PDB file of C-alpha atoms and ligand atoms in Angstrom:
ATOM      1  CA  MET A   1     101.011  56.825 140.818  1.00 46.00           C
ATOM      2  CA  ASN A   2     101.120  59.617 138.274  1.00 50.00           C
ATOM      3  CA  GLN A   3     103.871  59.975 135.717  1.00 51.00           C
ATOM      4  CA  LEU A   4     105.738  62.631 137.678  1.00 51.00           C
ATOM      5  CA  ALA A   5     105.850  60.448 140.751  1.00 50.00           C
ATOM      6  CA  ARG A   6     106.967  57.530 138.612  1.00 52.00           C
ATOM      7  CA  ALA A   7     109.720  59.638 137.122  1.00 49.00           C
ATOM      8  CA  ALA A   8     110.761  60.797 140.585  1.00 49.00           C
ATOM      9  CA  THR A   9     110.877  57.207 141.802  1.00 50.00           C
ATOM     10  CA  ALA A  10     112.918  56.164 138.801  1.00 49.00           C
ATOM     11  CA  LEU A  11     115.257  59.094 139.386  1.00 48.00           C
ATOM     12  CA  ALA A  12     115.624  58.207 143.047  1.00 48.00           C
ATOM     13  CA  ALA A  13     116.300  54.575 142.171  1.00 47.00           C
ATOM     14  CA  SER A  14     118.952  55.506 139.647  1.00 46.00           C
ATOM     15  CA  GLY A  15     120.440  57.815 142.286  1.00 43.00           C
ATOM     16  CA  ILE A  16     120.844  54.933 144.709  1.00 43.00           C
ATOM     17  CA  LEU A  17     122.406  52.879 141.945  1.00 43.00           C
ATOM     18  CA  LEU A  18     124.830  55.639 140.998  1.00 42.00           C
ATOM     19  CA  ALA A  19     125.709  56.306 144.618  1.00 40.00           C
ATOM     20  CA  THR A  20     126.450  52.604 145.111  1.00 39.00           C
ATOM     21  CA  THR A  21     128.637  52.563 142.018  1.00 38.00           C
ATOM     22  CA  ALA A  22     130.486  55.619 143.275  1.00 37.00           C
ATOM     23  CA  CYS A  23     131.204  53.914 146.590  1.00 37.00           C
ATOM     24  CA  GLY A  24     132.576  50.889 144.756  1.00 34.00           C
ATOM     25  CA  THR A  25     134.828  52.722 142.341  1.00 35.00           C
ATOM     26  CA  SER A  26     135.897  55.921 144.045  1.00 34.00           C
ATOM     27  CA  SER A  27     137.455  55.523 147.447  1.00 34.00           C
ATOM     28  CA  THR A  28     139.253  58.849 147.165  1.00 37.00           C
ATOM     29  CA  GLY A  29     136.049  60.827 147.747  1.00 36.00           C
ATOM     30  CA  ALA A  30     136.484  63.206 144.831  1.00 40.00           C
ATOM     31  CA  GLY A  31     134.287  66.255 144.267  1.00 45.00           C
ATOM     32  CA  ALA A  32     131.155  66.934 142.261  1.00 47.00           C
ATOM     33  CA  GLY A  33     132.794  66.061 138.970  1.00 46.00           C
ATOM     34  CA  SER A  34     133.605  62.489 139.848  1.00 48.00           C
ATOM     35  CA  GLU A  35     131.755  59.677 138.142  1.00 48.00           C
ATOM     36  CA  GLY A  36     128.422  58.935 139.799  1.00 61.00           C
ATOM     37  CA  ASP A  37     128.627  61.767 142.304  1.00 86.00           C
ATOM     38  CA  ARG A  38     125.682  63.862 141.249  1.00 95.00           C
ATOM     39  CA  LEU A  39     125.165  67.561 141.811  1.00 97.00           C
ATOM     40  CA  LYS A  40     122.614  68.568 144.428  1.00 97.00           C
ATOM     41  CA  VAL A  41     120.324  71.094 142.785  1.00 98.00           C
ATOM     42  CA  VAL A  42     117.496  72.824 144.670  1.00 98.00           C
ATOM     43  CA  THR A  43     114.836  74.623 142.623  1.00 98.00           C
ATOM     44  CA  ALA A  44     112.179  76.958 144.022  1.00 98.00           C
ATOM     45  CA  PHE A  45     109.083  76.003 141.978  1.00 97.00           C
ATOM     46  CA  TYR A  46     107.879  73.894 139.060  1.00 97.00           C
ATOM     47  CA  PRO A  47     109.024  75.609 135.824  1.00 98.00           C
ATOM     48  CA  LEU A  48     112.535  75.963 137.289  1.00 98.00           C
ATOM     49  CA  GLN A  49     112.464  72.297 138.324  1.00 98.00           C
ATOM     50  CA  TYR A  50     111.507  71.391 134.761  1.00 98.00           C
ATOM     51  CA  VAL A  51     114.448  73.321 133.316  1.00 98.00           C
ATOM     52  CA  ALA A  52     116.859  71.768 135.822  1.00 98.00           C
ATOM     53  CA  GLU A  53     115.602  68.259 135.054  1.00 98.00           C
ATOM     54  CA  GLN A  54     115.916  68.740 131.310  1.00 98.00           C
ATOM     55  CA  VAL A  55     119.347  70.390 131.387  1.00 98.00           C
ATOM     56  CA  ALA A  56     121.000  68.331 134.132  1.00 98.00           C
ATOM     57  CA  GLY A  57     119.348  65.009 133.292  1.00 96.00           C
ATOM     58  CA  ASP A  58     120.792  62.281 135.507  1.00 95.00           C
ATOM     59  CA  ARG A  59     123.806  64.408 136.418  1.00 97.00           C
ATOM     60  CA  ALA A  60     121.866  66.033 139.259  1.00 98.00           C
ATOM     61  CA  GLU A  61     119.671  65.119 142.162  1.00 97.00           C
ATOM     62  CA  ILE A  62     116.928  67.757 141.993  1.00 97.00           C
ATOM     63  CA  THR A  63     114.642  68.796 144.829  1.00 97.00           C
ATOM     64  CA  THR A  64     111.924  71.452 144.637  1.00 97.00           C
ATOM     65  CA  LEU A  65     110.904  73.679 147.521  1.00 97.00           C
ATOM     66  CA  THR A  66     107.273  74.085 146.370  1.00 95.00           C
ATOM     67  CA  ALA A  67     105.368  70.794 146.633  1.00 91.00           C
ATOM     68  CA  PRO A  68     103.202  69.864 143.627  1.00 87.00           C
ATOM     69  CA  GLY A  69      99.694  71.233 144.058  1.00 82.00           C
ATOM     70  CA  SER A  70     100.564  74.000 146.500  1.00 83.00           C
ATOM     71  CA  GLU A  71     100.567  77.652 145.564  1.00 80.00           C
ATOM     72  CA  PRO A  72     104.180  78.772 145.211  1.00 87.00           C
ATOM     73  CA  HIS A  73     103.553  82.139 146.882  1.00 79.00           C
ATOM     74  CA  ASP A  74     102.008  80.540 149.972  1.00 77.00           C
ATOM     75  CA  LEU A  75     105.249  78.688 150.508  1.00 91.00           C
ATOM     76  CA  GLU A  76     106.666  78.359 153.980  1.00 93.00           C
ATOM     77  CA  LEU A  77     109.927  76.467 154.265  1.00 95.00           C
ATOM     78  CA  THR A  78     110.764  73.834 156.834  1.00 94.00           C
ATOM     79  CA  ALA A  79     114.044  74.078 158.734  1.00 94.00           C
ATOM     80  CA  LYS A  80     115.221  71.074 156.734  1.00 95.00           C
ATOM     81  CA  GLN A  81     114.487  72.856 153.447  1.00 96.00           C
ATOM     82  CA  VAL A  82     116.373  75.962 154.571  1.00 95.00           C
ATOM     83  CA  ALA A  83     119.302  73.732 155.558  1.00 94.00           C
ATOM     84  CA  SER A  84     119.178  72.013 152.151  1.00 95.00           C
ATOM     85  CA  LEU A  85     120.079  75.348 150.555  1.00 97.00           C
ATOM     86  CA  SER A  86     123.412  75.459 152.391  1.00 95.00           C
ATOM     87  CA  SER A  87     124.438  72.019 151.207  1.00 95.00           C
ATOM     88  CA  ALA A  88     123.145  72.429 147.636  1.00 97.00           C
ATOM     89  CA  ASP A  89     125.669  72.702 144.812  1.00 98.00           C
ATOM     90  CA  VAL A  90     123.296  74.987 142.884  1.00 98.00           C
ATOM     91  CA  VAL A  91     120.108  76.818 143.925  1.00 98.00           C
ATOM     92  CA  ILE A  92     117.734  78.034 141.204  1.00 98.00           C
ATOM     93  CA  TYR A  93     115.116  80.592 142.306  1.00 98.00           C
ATOM     94  CA  GLN A  94     113.500  83.865 141.316  1.00 97.00           C
ATOM     95  CA  LYS A  95     114.153  86.765 143.667  1.00 95.00           C
ATOM     96  CA  GLY A  96     111.049  88.829 144.459  1.00 91.00           C
ATOM     97  CA  PHE A  97     108.554  86.001 143.871  1.00 92.00           C
ATOM     98  CA  GLN A  98     108.622  83.935 147.063  1.00 94.00           C
ATOM     99  CA  ALA A  99     109.545  85.913 150.169  1.00 94.00           C
ATOM    100  CA  SER A 100     110.325  82.790 152.204  1.00 96.00           C
ATOM    101  CA  VAL A 101     112.821  81.573 149.585  1.00 97.00           C
ATOM    102  CA  ASP A 102     114.497  84.996 149.313  1.00 97.00           C
ATOM    103  CA  LYS A 103     114.945  85.016 153.074  1.00 96.00           C
ATOM    104  CA  ALA A 104     116.288  81.453 153.155  1.00 97.00           C
ATOM    105  CA  VAL A 105     118.792  82.187 150.363  1.00 97.00           C
ATOM    106  CA  ASP A 106     120.007  85.240 152.307  1.00 96.00           C
ATOM    107  CA  GLN A 107     120.385  83.083 155.408  1.00 94.00           C
ATOM    108  CA  ALA A 108     121.907  80.002 153.853  1.00 94.00           C
ATOM    109  CA  GLN A 109     124.257  81.756 151.394  1.00 95.00           C
ATOM    110  CA  PRO A 110     124.355  78.867 148.886  1.00 96.00           C
ATOM    111  CA  LYS A 111     127.615  78.385 146.970  1.00 94.00           C
ATOM    112  CA  ASN A 112     126.036  78.882 143.544  1.00 97.00           C
ATOM    113  CA  VAL A 113     122.727  80.448 142.620  1.00 98.00           C
ATOM    114  CA  VAL A 114     120.820  81.142 139.448  1.00 98.00           C
ATOM    115  CA  ASP A 115     118.454  84.055 140.157  1.00 98.00           C
ATOM    116  CA  VAL A 116     115.939  84.088 137.314  1.00 98.00           C
ATOM    117  CA  SER A 117     115.077  87.748 137.940  1.00 97.00           C
ATOM    118  CA  THR A 118     118.588  88.618 136.729  1.00 97.00           C
ATOM    119  CA  VAL A 119     118.183  86.418 133.625  1.00 98.00           C
ATOM    120  CA  VAL A 120     114.798  87.654 132.422  1.00 96.00           C
ATOM    121  CA  PRO A 121     113.868  91.277 133.146  1.00 90.00           C
ATOM    122  CA  LEU A 122     110.621  91.456 135.130  1.00 91.00           C
ATOM    123  CA  ALA A 123     107.901  93.691 133.731  1.00 90.00           C
ATOM    124  CA  ALA A 124     105.863  95.988 135.969  1.00 83.00           C
ATOM    125  CA  SER A 125     102.563  94.242 136.677  1.00 73.00           C
ATOM    126  CA  SER A 126     100.685  97.069 134.955  1.00 56.00           C
ATOM    127  CA  GLU A 127     102.570  96.848 131.662  1.00 46.00           C
ATOM    128  CA  ALA A 128     102.835  93.122 130.952  1.00 41.00           C
ATOM    129  CA  GLY A 129      99.890  92.815 128.592  1.00 40.00           C
ATOM    130  CA  GLU A 130      97.364  94.036 131.150  1.00 42.00           C
ATOM    131  CA  HIS A 131      94.133  95.397 129.824  1.00 39.00           C
ATOM    132  CA  GLU A 132      94.003  99.146 129.388  1.00 35.00           C
ATOM    133  CA  HIS A 133      90.818  99.298 131.466  1.00 35.00           C
ATOM    134  CA  GLU A 134      92.710  97.926 134.474  1.00 37.00           C
ATOM    135  CA  HIS A 135      92.741 100.436 137.320  1.00 36.00           C
ATOM    136  CA  GLU A 136      96.106 101.835 138.291  1.00 36.00           C
ATOM    137  CA  GLY A 137      97.478 100.143 141.381  1.00 38.00           C
ATOM    138  CA  GLU A 138      94.712  97.566 141.468  1.00 37.00           C
ATOM    139  CA  SER A 139      96.637  94.638 140.096  1.00 41.00           C
ATOM    140  CA  ALA A 140      99.515  94.859 142.570  1.00 39.00           C
ATOM    141  CA  GLU A 141      97.136  94.937 145.490  1.00 38.00           C
ATOM    142  CA  GLU A 142      94.828  92.263 144.166  1.00 41.00           C
ATOM    143  CA  HIS A 143      97.716  90.012 143.354  1.00 43.00           C
ATOM    144  CA  ALA A 144      98.840  90.387 146.957  1.00 39.00           C
ATOM    145  CA  GLY A 145      99.314  86.622 147.284  1.00 43.00           C
ATOM    146  CA  HIS A 146     102.570  87.053 145.443  1.00 46.00           C
ATOM    147  CA  ASP A 147     105.185  89.074 147.211  1.00 40.00           C
ATOM    148  CA  HIS A 148     106.535  90.741 144.130  1.00 45.00           C
ATOM    149  CA  GLY A 149     106.121  94.466 144.795  1.00 55.00           C
ATOM    150  CA  GLY A 150     104.543  95.682 141.569  1.00 78.00           C
ATOM    151  CA  THR A 151     106.388  93.413 139.136  1.00 86.00           C
ATOM    152  CA  ASP A 152     104.834  90.463 137.348  1.00 89.00           C
ATOM    153  CA  PRO A 153     106.704  87.260 138.294  1.00 92.00           C
ATOM    154  CA  HIS A 154     105.152  84.926 135.677  1.00 93.00           C
ATOM    155  CA  VAL A 155     108.046  85.074 133.185  1.00 97.00           C
ATOM    156  CA  TRP A 156     108.000  81.299 132.573  1.00 98.00           C
ATOM    157  CA  LEU A 157     104.733  81.454 130.633  1.00 97.00           C
ATOM    158  CA  ASP A 158     106.622  82.935 127.654  1.00 98.00           C
ATOM    159  CA  PRO A 159     108.591  80.008 126.113  1.00 98.00           C
ATOM    160  CA  GLN A 160     111.312  82.391 124.913  1.00 98.00           C
ATOM    161  CA  ASN A 161     111.990  83.355 128.526  1.00 98.00           C
ATOM    162  CA  MET A 162     112.315  79.644 129.325  1.00 98.00           C
ATOM    163  CA  VAL A 163     115.053  79.445 126.669  1.00 98.00           C
ATOM    164  CA  LYS A 164     116.999  82.176 128.490  1.00 98.00           C
ATOM    165  CA  ILE A 165     116.509  80.412 131.825  1.00 98.00           C
ATOM    166  CA  SER A 166     117.683  77.135 130.289  1.00 98.00           C
ATOM    167  CA  GLN A 167     120.857  78.758 128.979  1.00 98.00           C
ATOM    168  CA  ALA A 168     121.596  80.389 132.349  1.00 98.00           C
ATOM    169  CA  VAL A 169     121.086  77.075 134.163  1.00 98.00           C
ATOM    170  CA  SER A 170     123.313  75.281 131.645  1.00 98.00           C
ATOM    171  CA  SER A 171     126.190  77.709 131.995  1.00 98.00           C
ATOM    172  CA  ARG A 172     125.995  77.715 135.805  1.00 98.00           C
ATOM    173  CA  LEU A 173     125.943  73.904 135.960  1.00 98.00           C
ATOM    174  CA  SER A 174     128.912  73.838 133.573  1.00 98.00           C
ATOM    175  CA  GLU A 175     130.915  76.089 135.883  1.00 97.00           C
ATOM    176  CA  VAL A 176     130.153  73.899 138.879  1.00 97.00           C
ATOM    177  CA  ASP A 177     130.652  70.560 137.086  1.00 97.00           C
ATOM    178  CA  ALA A 178     132.978  71.388 134.187  1.00 97.00           C
ATOM    179  CA  GLU A 179     133.582  67.730 133.416  1.00 96.00           C
ATOM    180  CA  HIS A 180     129.976  67.409 132.194  1.00 97.00           C
ATOM    181  CA  ALA A 181     129.704  70.770 130.445  1.00 98.00           C
ATOM    182  CA  ALA A 182     129.213  69.120 127.049  1.00 98.00           C
ATOM    183  CA  THR A 183     126.280  67.080 128.408  1.00 98.00           C
ATOM    184  CA  PHE A 184     124.600  70.178 129.868  1.00 98.00           C
ATOM    185  CA  LYS A 185     125.110  72.031 126.607  1.00 98.00           C
ATOM    186  CA  THR A 186     123.587  69.231 124.509  1.00 98.00           C
ATOM    187  CA  GLN A 187     120.622  68.842 126.863  1.00 98.00           C
ATOM    188  CA  SER A 188     120.048  72.589 127.042  1.00 98.00           C
ATOM    189  CA  GLU A 189     120.066  72.726 123.240  1.00 98.00           C
ATOM    190  CA  GLY A 190     117.526  69.892 123.153  1.00 98.00           C
ATOM    191  CA  LEU A 191     115.237  71.815 125.516  1.00 98.00           C
ATOM    192  CA  THR A 192     115.751  75.019 123.522  1.00 98.00           C
ATOM    193  CA  ALA A 193     114.651  73.214 120.362  1.00 98.00           C
ATOM    194  CA  GLN A 194     111.446  72.025 122.059  1.00 98.00           C
ATOM    195  CA  LEU A 195     110.724  75.472 123.483  1.00 98.00           C
ATOM    196  CA  THR A 196     111.363  77.141 120.128  1.00 98.00           C
ATOM    197  CA  GLN A 197     108.920  74.734 118.506  1.00 98.00           C
ATOM    198  CA  LEU A 198     106.367  75.535 121.233  1.00 98.00           C
ATOM    199  CA  ASP A 199     106.912  79.257 120.678  1.00 98.00           C
ATOM    200  CA  LYS A 200     106.290  78.808 116.951  1.00 98.00           C
ATOM    201  CA  SER A 201     103.093  76.839 117.655  1.00 98.00           C
ATOM    202  CA  PHE A 202     101.821  79.721 119.811  1.00 98.00           C
ATOM    203  CA  GLU A 203     102.799  82.289 117.215  1.00 98.00           C
ATOM    204  CA  ASP A 204     101.150  80.413 114.329  1.00 98.00           C
ATOM    205  CA  GLY A 205      98.195  79.234 116.389  1.00 98.00           C
ATOM    206  CA  LEU A 206      97.240  82.663 117.702  1.00 98.00           C
ATOM    207  CA  LYS A 207      97.922  84.653 114.542  1.00 96.00           C
ATOM    208  CA  THR A 208      94.443  84.671 113.032  1.00 96.00           C
ATOM    209  CA  CYS A 209      91.777  84.912 115.724  1.00 97.00           C
ATOM    210  CA  GLN A 210      88.330  86.487 115.973  1.00 97.00           C
ATOM    211  CA  ARG A 211      89.348  88.330 119.140  1.00 96.00           C
ATOM    212  CA  LYS A 212      92.495  89.217 121.098  1.00 97.00           C
ATOM    213  CA  GLU A 213      91.026  89.565 124.595  1.00 97.00           C
ATOM    214  CA  PHE A 214      90.859  86.734 127.099  1.00 97.00           C
ATOM    215  CA  ILE A 215      89.513  86.794 130.655  1.00 95.00           C
ATOM    216  CA  THR A 216      91.236  84.849 133.406  1.00 91.00           C
ATOM    217  CA  SER A 217      90.817  84.634 137.177  1.00 86.00           C
ATOM    218  CA  HIS A 218      94.538  84.843 137.865  1.00 81.00           C
ATOM    219  CA  ALA A 219      96.342  87.528 135.878  1.00 85.00           C
ATOM    220  CA  ALA A 220      99.376  85.291 135.317  1.00 90.00           C
ATOM    221  CA  PHE A 221      99.469  85.459 131.532  1.00 94.00           C
ATOM    222  CA  GLY A 222     100.865  88.942 130.935  1.00 93.00           C
ATOM    223  CA  TYR A 223     104.151  87.735 129.393  1.00 96.00           C
ATOM    224  CA  LEU A 224     102.351  85.167 127.258  1.00 97.00           C
ATOM    225  CA  ALA A 225      99.793  87.771 126.105  1.00 97.00           C
ATOM    226  CA  LYS A 226     102.528  90.241 125.225  1.00 96.00           C
ATOM    227  CA  ALA A 227     104.539  87.656 123.292  1.00 97.00           C
ATOM    228  CA  TYR A 228     101.617  86.672 121.055  1.00 98.00           C
ATOM    229  CA  GLY A 229      99.677  89.913 120.714  1.00 96.00           C
ATOM    230  CA  LEU A 230      96.823  89.031 123.070  1.00 97.00           C
ATOM    231  CA  THR A 231      95.202  91.158 125.769  1.00 96.00           C
ATOM    232  CA  GLN A 232      94.726  89.698 129.222  1.00 94.00           C
ATOM    233  CA  ILE A 233      91.792  90.797 131.365  1.00 92.00           C
ATOM    234  CA  GLY A 234      92.336  89.595 134.941  1.00 88.00           C
ATOM    235  CA  ILE A 235      89.338  89.178 137.241  1.00 85.00           C
ATOM    236  CA  SER A 236      91.362  89.347 140.442  1.00 70.00           C
ATOM    237  CA  GLY A 237      94.450  88.024 142.121  1.00 54.00           C
ATOM    238  CA  LEU A 238      94.680  84.422 143.196  1.00 42.00           C
ATOM    239  CA  ALA A 239      94.849  84.777 146.951  1.00 42.00           C
ATOM    240  CA  ALA A 240      91.571  83.547 148.447  1.00 36.00           C
ATOM    241  CA  GLU A 241      91.220  86.657 150.607  1.00 40.00           C
ATOM    242  CA  SER A 242      91.474  89.035 147.659  1.00 61.00           C
ATOM    243  CA  ASP A 243      87.958  88.591 146.273  1.00 73.00           C
ATOM    244  CA  PRO A 244      87.143  90.857 143.369  1.00 80.00           C
ATOM    245  CA  SER A 245      84.824  93.716 144.295  1.00 82.00           C
ATOM    246  CA  PRO A 246      81.268  93.761 142.887  1.00 84.00           C
ATOM    247  CA  ALA A 247      82.387  96.768 140.848  1.00 86.00           C
ATOM    248  CA  ARG A 248      85.271  94.769 139.334  1.00 85.00           C
ATOM    249  CA  ILE A 249      82.951  91.854 138.514  1.00 86.00           C
ATOM    250  CA  ALA A 250      80.530  94.232 136.798  1.00 88.00           C
ATOM    251  CA  GLU A 251      83.404  95.775 134.861  1.00 90.00           C
ATOM    252  CA  VAL A 252      84.698  92.365 133.720  1.00 90.00           C
ATOM    253  CA  GLN A 253      81.181  91.437 132.581  1.00 91.00           C
ATOM    254  CA  LYS A 254      80.968  94.670 130.610  1.00 93.00           C
ATOM    255  CA  LEU A 255      84.344  93.943 128.981  1.00 94.00           C
ATOM    256  CA  ALA A 256      83.284  90.377 128.176  1.00 95.00           C
ATOM    257  CA  LYS A 257      80.216  91.675 126.284  1.00 95.00           C
ATOM    258  CA  GLU A 258      82.174  94.464 124.625  1.00 96.00           C
ATOM    259  CA  HIS A 259      84.806  92.062 123.244  1.00 96.00           C
ATOM    260  CA  GLY A 260      82.517  89.118 122.513  1.00 95.00           C
ATOM    261  CA  VAL A 261      84.445  86.892 124.918  1.00 96.00           C
ATOM    262  CA  THR A 262      83.180  83.273 124.909  1.00 95.00           C
ATOM    263  CA  THR A 263      85.066  81.728 127.802  1.00 96.00           C
ATOM    264  CA  ILE A 264      86.080  82.667 131.336  1.00 94.00           C
ATOM    265  CA  PHE A 265      89.331  80.973 132.322  1.00 94.00           C
ATOM    266  CA  TYR A 266      90.253  79.708 135.744  1.00 90.00           C
ATOM    267  CA  GLU A 267      93.164  77.611 136.939  1.00 85.00           C
ATOM    268  CA  THR A 268      93.631  74.211 138.514  1.00 76.00           C
ATOM    269  CA  LEU A 269      95.146  75.291 141.840  1.00 73.00           C
ATOM    270  CA  VAL A 270      92.561  77.951 142.720  1.00 73.00           C
ATOM    271  CA  SER A 271      88.786  77.899 143.289  1.00 75.00           C
ATOM    272  CA  PRO A 272      86.922  78.675 140.058  1.00 82.00           C
ATOM    273  CA  ALA A 273      84.039  80.310 142.003  1.00 84.00           C
ATOM    274  CA  HIS A 274      84.433  83.846 140.627  1.00 82.00           C
ATOM    275  CA  ALA A 275      85.100  82.709 137.072  1.00 86.00           C
ATOM    276  CA  LYS A 276      82.042  80.455 137.188  1.00 87.00           C
ATOM    277  CA  ALA A 277      79.852  83.183 138.712  1.00 85.00           C
ATOM    278  CA  ILE A 278      80.813  85.663 135.997  1.00 87.00           C
ATOM    279  CA  ALA A 279      80.453  83.085 133.235  1.00 89.00           C
ATOM    280  CA  GLY A 280      77.112  81.843 134.575  1.00 86.00           C
ATOM    281  CA  ASP A 281      75.532  85.299 134.575  1.00 82.00           C
ATOM    282  CA  LEU A 282      76.548  85.818 130.949  1.00 88.00           C
ATOM    283  CA  LYS A 283      75.965  82.198 129.863  1.00 91.00           C
ATOM    284  CA  LEU A 284      79.623  81.829 128.885  1.00 94.00           C
ATOM    285  CA  LYS A 285      81.818  78.742 128.991  1.00 95.00           C
ATOM    286  CA  THR A 286      84.561  78.180 131.533  1.00 94.00           C
ATOM    287  CA  ASP A 287      87.866  76.457 130.866  1.00 95.00           C
ATOM    288  CA  VAL A 288      91.270  76.001 132.439  1.00 94.00           C
ATOM    289  CA  LEU A 289      94.256  78.172 131.602  1.00 95.00           C
ATOM    290  CA  ASP A 290      97.148  76.816 133.616  1.00 94.00           C
ATOM    291  CA  PRO A 291      99.790  79.227 134.988  1.00 92.00           C
ATOM    292  CA  LEU A 292     102.109  76.231 135.484  1.00 94.00           C
ATOM    293  CA  GLU A 293     102.781  77.025 139.100  1.00 91.00           C
ATOM    294  CA  GLY A 294     102.634  73.304 139.831  1.00 90.00           C
ATOM    295  CA  ILE A 295     101.754  70.028 138.094  1.00 91.00           C
ATOM    296  CA  THR A 296      99.053  67.871 139.692  1.00 89.00           C
ATOM    297  CA  ASP A 297      96.765  65.015 138.620  1.00 89.00           C
ATOM    298  CA  GLN A 298      94.306  67.721 137.506  1.00 88.00           C
ATOM    299  CA  SER A 299      96.819  69.299 135.106  1.00 92.00           C
ATOM    300  CA  LYS A 300      96.081  68.933 131.390  1.00 93.00           C
ATOM    301  CA  GLY A 301      99.511  67.427 130.822  1.00 95.00           C
ATOM    302  CA  ASP A 302     102.416  66.076 132.799  1.00 95.00           C
ATOM    303  CA  ASP A 303     105.115  68.616 132.038  1.00 97.00           C
ATOM    304  CA  TYR A 304     105.715  72.234 131.020  1.00 98.00           C
ATOM    305  CA  ILE A 305     105.498  71.618 127.281  1.00 98.00           C
ATOM    306  CA  SER A 306     102.315  69.513 127.315  1.00 98.00           C
ATOM    307  CA  VAL A 307     100.460  71.879 129.674  1.00 98.00           C
ATOM    308  CA  GLN A 308     101.471  74.865 127.523  1.00 98.00           C
ATOM    309  CA  ARG A 309     100.141  73.023 124.461  1.00 98.00           C
ATOM    310  CA  ALA A 310      96.831  72.539 126.333  1.00 98.00           C
ATOM    311  CA  ASN A 311      96.859  76.282 127.139  1.00 98.00           C
ATOM    312  CA  LEU A 312      97.330  77.050 123.449  1.00 98.00           C
ATOM    313  CA  THR A 313      94.393  74.832 122.459  1.00 98.00           C
ATOM    314  CA  ALA A 314      92.196  76.465 125.122  1.00 98.00           C
ATOM    315  CA  LEU A 315      93.080  79.971 123.897  1.00 98.00           C
ATOM    316  CA  GLN A 316      92.502  79.023 120.256  1.00 98.00           C
ATOM    317  CA  THR A 317      89.063  77.596 121.059  1.00 98.00           C
ATOM    318  CA  ALA A 318      88.035  80.555 123.231  1.00 98.00           C
ATOM    319  CA  ASN A 319      89.246  83.199 120.784  1.00 98.00           C
ATOM    320  CA  GLY A 320      88.101  81.590 117.544  1.00 97.00           C
ATOM    321  CA  CYS A 321      91.566  81.133 116.042  1.00 97.00           C
ATOM    322  CA  LYS A 322      92.153  79.358 112.754  1.00 89.00           C
TER     323      LYS A 322
HETATM  324 ZN1  LIG B   1     100.902  83.480 140.044  1.00 77.72          ZN
END
């Protein structure tokens, strides 16, 4: 059992315990604020789950619509999952990222939602740190796996955006469960401190590098690139059917030579075939840069912070940073 599963089991066990306690002490059937009666929070995908877990702690029972190891954009919801949105106390999602979730939220009309796209402004996919050589219109089409109509959904890869999401989640939870507002505030501040430290590590760690450009199979790192002065060169989108054209592969190889790139990045949830083919031709290294769309046994860490730290190390190595 991996650590996440262990944590989930522990959480579930403590839930049973709390529920039992609630039955014993509260026969009046009070609302969400009563002792031991935890909030039901549904999150759409991993980084939002992470924020909810950190901010709510054991005050909430958290479920996530995207199973670990599956691509969030491929998500299809079961009838049970759609129903879970109606009974949830809070739903945390990002409108414009997962069409099936948007539709289910419209249908289920949950009592309280946090829509991340209203918390962090989404950048157009062409402006979020994309390489200037990128063809107009290409990225939206190539990234067709995501249903995000020309905007880049990957806001969570910038730790400062995660701070904003954490604050929004904290204030929404506090409205719904006012009795525990102080707990949510403290836990949100704890998460903010960790994220701020992570942000500083990125800033310091990527300040003095031999090159700014990095090449990755999935152009998910636009917000991260922009935040730390890097330039992302995306090979293609991540959907299996959107293979890069031979012309695009040739162009990426030309850019790799031009910028002295050492490493072609791929990600854990997607086949590294194209990255490896490009790297092999040029005798370059390959390494993982994780867009944090899910944590699996293959992840280089067991939570958002540790995987981001692994991403930082990978970027520093590839780009010759001091
Ligand atoms: Zn993505």
